[in-house]
Every structure is written in C-alpha cells, then in structure tokens.
PDB file of C-alpha atoms in Angstrom:
ATOM      1  CA  MET Q   1     -16.865  -3.572  -2.948  1.00  0.00           C
ATOM      2  CA  ILE Q   2     -13.299  -4.705  -3.518  1.00  0.00           C
ATOM      3  CA  ARG Q   3     -12.941  -7.882  -5.567  1.00  0.00           C
ATOM      4  CA  PHE Q   4      -9.882  -9.556  -4.089  1.00  0.00           C
ATOM      5  CA  ASP Q   5     -10.042 -12.254  -6.783  1.00  0.00           C
ATOM      6  CA  LYS Q   6      -9.128  -9.507  -9.278  1.00  0.00           C
ATOM      7  CA  LEU Q   7      -5.787  -8.820  -7.565  1.00  0.00           C
ATOM      8  CA  THR Q   8      -2.578 -10.415  -8.804  1.00  0.00           C
ATOM      9  CA  LEU Q   9      -0.855 -12.814  -6.440  1.00  0.00           C
ATOM     10  CA  LYS Q  10       1.719 -10.138  -5.525  1.00  0.00           C
ATOM     11  CA  SER Q  11      -1.059  -7.641  -4.758  1.00  0.00           C
ATOM     12  CA  GLN Q  12      -2.867 -10.188  -2.588  1.00  0.00           C
ATOM     13  CA  GLU Q  13       0.387 -10.970  -0.763  1.00  0.00           C
ATOM     14  CA  ALA Q  14       0.977  -7.246  -0.209  1.00  0.00           C
ATOM     15  CA  LEU Q  15      -2.492  -6.792   1.294  1.00  0.00           C
ATOM     16  CA  GLN Q  16      -1.991  -9.786   3.581  1.00  0.00           C
ATOM     17  CA  ALA Q  17       1.415  -8.450   4.666  1.00  0.00           C
ATOM     18  CA  ALA Q  18      -0.147  -5.005   5.230  1.00  0.00           C
ATOM     19  CA  GLN Q  19      -2.766  -6.568   7.515  1.00  0.00           C
ATOM     20  CA  GLN Q  20      -0.099  -8.472   9.408  1.00  0.00           C
ATOM     21  CA  HIS Q  21       2.017  -5.312   9.757  1.00  0.00           C
ATOM     22  CA  ALA Q  22      -0.971  -3.361  11.100  1.00  0.00           C
ATOM     23  CA  GLN Q  23      -1.628  -6.132  13.611  1.00  0.00           C
ATOM     24  CA  GLU Q  24       2.017  -6.219  14.748  1.00  0.00           C
ATOM     25  CA  LYS Q  25       1.963  -2.441  15.237  1.00  0.00           C
ATOM     26  CA  ASN Q  26      -1.339  -2.632  17.185  1.00  0.00           C
ATOM     27  CA  ASN Q  27      -3.114  -0.484  14.605  1.00  0.00           C
ATOM     28  CA  PRO Q  28      -6.883  -1.147  14.482  1.00  0.00           C
ATOM     29  CA  GLN Q  29      -7.115  -0.368  10.787  1.00  0.00           C
ATOM     30  CA  VAL Q  30      -5.005  -1.273   7.786  1.00  0.00           C
ATOM     31  CA  ALA Q  31      -3.903   2.053   6.292  1.00  0.00           C
ATOM     32  CA  PRO Q  32      -2.289   3.044   2.992  1.00  0.00           C
ATOM     33  CA  GLU Q  33       1.036   3.299   4.846  1.00  0.00           C
ATOM     34  CA  HIS Q  34       0.834  -0.411   5.709  1.00  0.00           C
ATOM     35  CA  LEU Q  35       0.218  -1.274   2.063  1.00  0.00           C
ATOM     36  CA  LEU Q  36       3.103   0.926   0.932  1.00  0.00           C
ATOM     37  CA  TRP Q  37       5.357  -0.730   3.513  1.00  0.00           C
ATOM     38  CA  ALA Q  38       4.265  -4.182   2.293  1.00  0.00           C
ATOM     39  CA  LEU Q  39       4.873  -3.301  -1.362  1.00  0.00           C
ATOM     40  CA  THR Q  40       8.364  -1.970  -0.634  1.00  0.00           C
ATOM     41  CA  ASP Q  41       9.095  -5.022   1.524  1.00  0.00           C
ATOM     42  CA  GLN Q  42       8.515  -7.440  -1.381  1.00  0.00           C
ATOM     43  CA  LYS Q  43      12.097  -8.306  -2.262  1.00  0.00           C
ATOM     44  CA  ASP Q  44      11.156  -9.858  -5.612  1.00  0.00           C
ATOM     45  CA  GLY Q  45       8.409  -7.335  -6.341  1.00  0.00           C
ATOM     46  CA  VAL Q  46       8.403  -4.477  -8.841  1.00  0.00           C
ATOM     47  CA  VAL Q  47       7.909  -1.526  -6.482  1.00  0.00           C
ATOM     48  CA  LEU Q  48      11.488  -1.294  -5.151  1.00  0.00           C
ATOM     49  CA  PRO Q  49      13.032  -1.309  -8.652  1.00  0.00           C
ATOM     50  CA  ILE Q  50      10.521   1.374  -9.718  1.00  0.00           C
ATOM     51  CA  LEU Q  51      11.437   3.552  -6.745  1.00  0.00           C
ATOM     52  CA  GLN Q  52      15.140   3.039  -7.464  1.00  0.00           C
ATOM     53  CA  LYS Q  53      14.661   4.008 -11.134  1.00  0.00           C
ATOM     54  CA  LEU Q  54      12.896   7.164  -9.994  1.00  0.00           C
ATOM     55  CA  GLY Q  55      15.947   8.040  -7.885  1.00  0.00           C
ATOM     56  CA  VAL Q  56      14.326   7.573  -4.480  1.00  0.00           C
ATOM     57  CA  ASN Q  57      16.761   7.382  -1.558  1.00  0.00           C
ATOM     58  CA  LEU Q  58      15.465   4.091  -0.156  1.00  0.00           C
ATOM     59  CA  GLN Q  59      16.987   4.513   3.317  1.00  0.00           C
ATOM     60  CA  SER Q  60      15.438   7.950   3.773  1.00  0.00           C
ATOM     61  CA  PHE Q  61      12.159   6.707   2.307  1.00  0.00           C
ATOM     62  CA  ALA Q  62      12.041   3.692   4.659  1.00  0.00           C
ATOM     63  CA  ARG Q  63      12.789   5.931   7.657  1.00  0.00           C
ATOM     64  CA  ASP Q  64      10.005   8.368   6.702  1.00  0.00           C
ATOM     65  CA  LEU Q  65       7.579   5.500   6.094  1.00  0.00           C
ATOM     66  CA  ALA Q  66       8.363   3.978   9.517  1.00  0.00           C
ATOM     67  CA  THR Q  67       7.717   7.398  11.088  1.00  0.00           C
ATOM     68  CA  GLY Q  68       4.377   7.606   9.266  1.00  0.00           C
ATOM     69  CA  VAL Q  69       3.321   4.141  10.467  1.00  0.00           C
ATOM     70  CA  ALA Q  70       4.378   5.006  14.037  1.00  0.00           C
ATOM     71  CA  LYS Q  71       1.970   7.978  14.006  1.00  0.00           C
ATOM     72  CA  LEU Q  72      -1.062   5.786  13.231  1.00  0.00           C
ATOM     73  CA  PRO Q  73      -3.608   5.153  16.032  1.00  0.00           C
ATOM     74  CA  LYS Q  74      -2.923   2.166  18.260  1.00  0.00           C
ATOM     75  CA  VAL Q  75      -5.134  -0.084  20.406  1.00  0.00           C
ATOM     76  CA  GLN Q  76      -4.262  -2.545  23.147  1.00  0.00           C
ATOM     77  CA  GLY Q  77      -5.539  -6.122  23.101  1.00  0.00           C
ATOM     78  CA  GLN Q  78      -7.250  -8.035  20.351  1.00  0.00           C
ATOM     79  CA  ALA Q  79      -9.059  -5.600  18.091  1.00  0.00           C
ATOM     80  CA  GLU Q  80     -11.032  -6.348  14.950  1.00  0.00           C
ATOM     81  CA  LEU Q  81      -8.839  -5.281  12.042  1.00  0.00           C
ATOM     82  CA  TYR Q  82     -10.482  -3.396   9.175  1.00  0.00           C
ATOM     83  CA  LEU Q  83      -9.446  -1.435   6.090  1.00  0.00           C
ATOM     84  CA  SER Q  84      -9.251   2.318   6.643  1.00  0.00           C
ATOM     85  CA  PRO Q  85     -11.396   4.563   4.441  1.00  0.00           C
ATOM     86  CA  GLY Q  86      -8.147   5.829   2.899  1.00  0.00           C
ATOM     87  CA  LEU Q  87      -7.025   2.329   1.955  1.00  0.00           C
ATOM     88  CA  ASN Q  88     -10.468   1.535   0.545  1.00  0.00           C
ATOM     89  CA  SER Q  89     -10.153   4.637  -1.633  1.00  0.00           C
ATOM     90  CA  VAL Q  90      -6.647   3.624  -2.746  1.00  0.00           C
ATOM     91  CA  LEU Q  91      -7.893   0.144  -3.690  1.00  0.00           C
ATOM     92  CA  GLU Q  92     -10.820   1.579  -5.646  1.00  0.00           C
ATOM     93  CA  ASN Q  93      -8.412   3.868  -7.513  1.00  0.00           C
ATOM     94  CA  ALA Q  94      -6.106   0.928  -8.228  1.00  0.00           C
ATOM     95  CA  PHE Q  95      -9.025  -0.867  -9.878  1.00  0.00           C
ATOM     96  CA  LYS Q  96      -9.700   2.257 -11.957  1.00  0.00           C
ATOM     97  CA  GLU Q  97      -6.021   2.331 -12.982  1.00  0.00           C
ATOM     98  CA  ALA Q  98      -6.227  -1.317 -14.072  1.00  0.00           C
ATOM     99  CA  ASP Q  99      -9.344  -0.512 -16.114  1.00  0.00           C
ATOM    100  CA  HIS Q 100      -7.590   2.492 -17.644  1.00  0.00           C
ATOM    101  CA  PHE Q 101      -4.728   0.273 -18.800  1.00  0.00           C
ATOM    102  CA  LYS Q 102      -7.230  -2.409 -19.897  1.00  0.00           C
ATOM    103  CA  ASP Q 103      -5.704  -4.888 -17.438  1.00  0.00           C
ATOM    104  CA  GLU Q 104      -7.853  -7.673 -16.068  1.00  0.00           C
ATOM    105  CA  TYR Q 105      -6.076  -7.804 -12.698  1.00  0.00           C
ATOM    106  CA  VAL Q 106      -4.841  -5.157 -10.263  1.00  0.00           C
ATOM    107  CA  SER Q 107      -1.058  -5.422  -9.962  1.00  0.00           C
ATOM    108  CA  ALA Q 108       1.484  -3.857  -7.609  1.00  0.00           C
ATOM    109  CA  GLU Q 109       2.094  -1.133 -10.213  1.00  0.00           C
ATOM    110  CA  HIS Q 110      -1.588  -0.138 -10.094  1.00  0.00           C
ATOM    111  CA  LEU Q 111      -1.436  -0.059  -6.304  1.00  0.00           C
ATOM    112  CA  LEU Q 112       1.668   2.143  -6.407  1.00  0.00           C
ATOM    113  CA  ILE Q 113       0.026   4.595  -8.836  1.00  0.00           C
ATOM    114  CA  ALA Q 114      -3.080   4.731  -6.641  1.00  0.00           C
ATOM    115  CA  LEU Q 115      -0.960   5.332  -3.535  1.00  0.00           C
ATOM    116  CA  ALA Q 116       1.112   8.036  -5.235  1.00  0.00           C
ATOM    117  CA  THR Q 117      -1.981   9.895  -6.422  1.00  0.00           C
ATOM    118  CA  SER Q 118      -4.008   9.496  -3.226  1.00  0.00           C
ATOM    119  CA  LYS Q 119      -5.120  12.909  -2.054  1.00  0.00           C
ATOM    120  CA  GLY Q 120      -5.035  13.668   1.644  1.00  0.00           C
ATOM    121  CA  GLU Q 121      -3.229  10.451   2.542  1.00  0.00           C
ATOM    122  CA  GLU Q 122       0.131  10.407   4.286  1.00  0.00           C
ATOM    123  CA  ALA Q 123       1.343   7.618   1.960  1.00  0.00           C
ATOM    124  CA  GLY Q 124       0.663   9.831  -1.077  1.00  0.00           C
ATOM    125  CA  ARG Q 125       2.416  12.816   0.499  1.00  0.00           C
ATOM    126  CA  LEU Q 126       5.379  10.620   1.403  1.00  0.00           C
ATOM    127  CA  LEU Q 127       5.727   9.266  -2.135  1.00  0.00           C
ATOM    128  CA  GLN Q 128       5.400  12.757  -3.642  1.00  0.00           C
ATOM    129  CA  SER Q 129       7.942  14.220  -1.225  1.00  0.00           C
ATOM    130  CA  HIS Q 130      10.400  11.578  -2.440  1.00  0.00           C
ATOM    131  CA  GLY Q 131       9.776  12.384  -6.085  1.00  0.00           C
ATOM    132  CA  VAL Q 132       7.343   9.612  -7.017  1.00  0.00           C
TER     133      VAL Q 132
END
C-alpha cells in the first residue's frame, strides 16, 4: 500500500499531474510515462536540471516521451482512473530508494531513480536510451 502522506509536496503534485495527464489523454490507467511526463513538466522541480546535467537532449526526450504516452491504451467516456501495475511497482521502488538513503519522504529524485531502474517499463527504457 502506497503511503501518499510520505511523499514530498513535489512528488504529490507530480502524481496529481500524472493523473490529470492520463485523464486528458483518455488513458484508463496512470502509467509510469505519465509520472515521468509530470516530473519533467515541473518547471521549478529537480528532474529537468538532473536530465540536463546528464546531457539529455530535452527536445528529443520530450518527443519520445509523447510518442510513448500516445501508445498507451485509450478509452472513450468517463472511466475510473487507476494506477497501472507498472506505476505501483515504480512507487514501491521509490519508497525503497528513500529508505536506502535514510530519507523520511519520497522525493522527485527517488521517483526518477525508480523510473530509470524500472524493468520492463517503457519509461525506464526511454530514460536509459537517453543516457539516464
């Protein structure tokens, strides 16, 4: 069970934005790609500067991420939105990362590490293909 009260404000905002993005794109589940999009969309967040420091071409990255989101399943009408199994796994791994660093709260950095190391997830492959 994910403890949302143990997420930093930025992490909570990113999850809310991910849900909103999934809804706008008519995706029935919130996927790791939505969370990655939300984290990179935070203008005052830490993820964009991290990606820049790692030498990621942000335009190419954003284009590839948009392509990944466009491939996600879509539904018409009002559907109940839920977290995908992949995103649940990413969140669990983010909590493990926070524990590893002895942090009380899960921050955007923990989410990024969990996304980058997620096995079998398009978001992880995308980050790795861009050198993260």
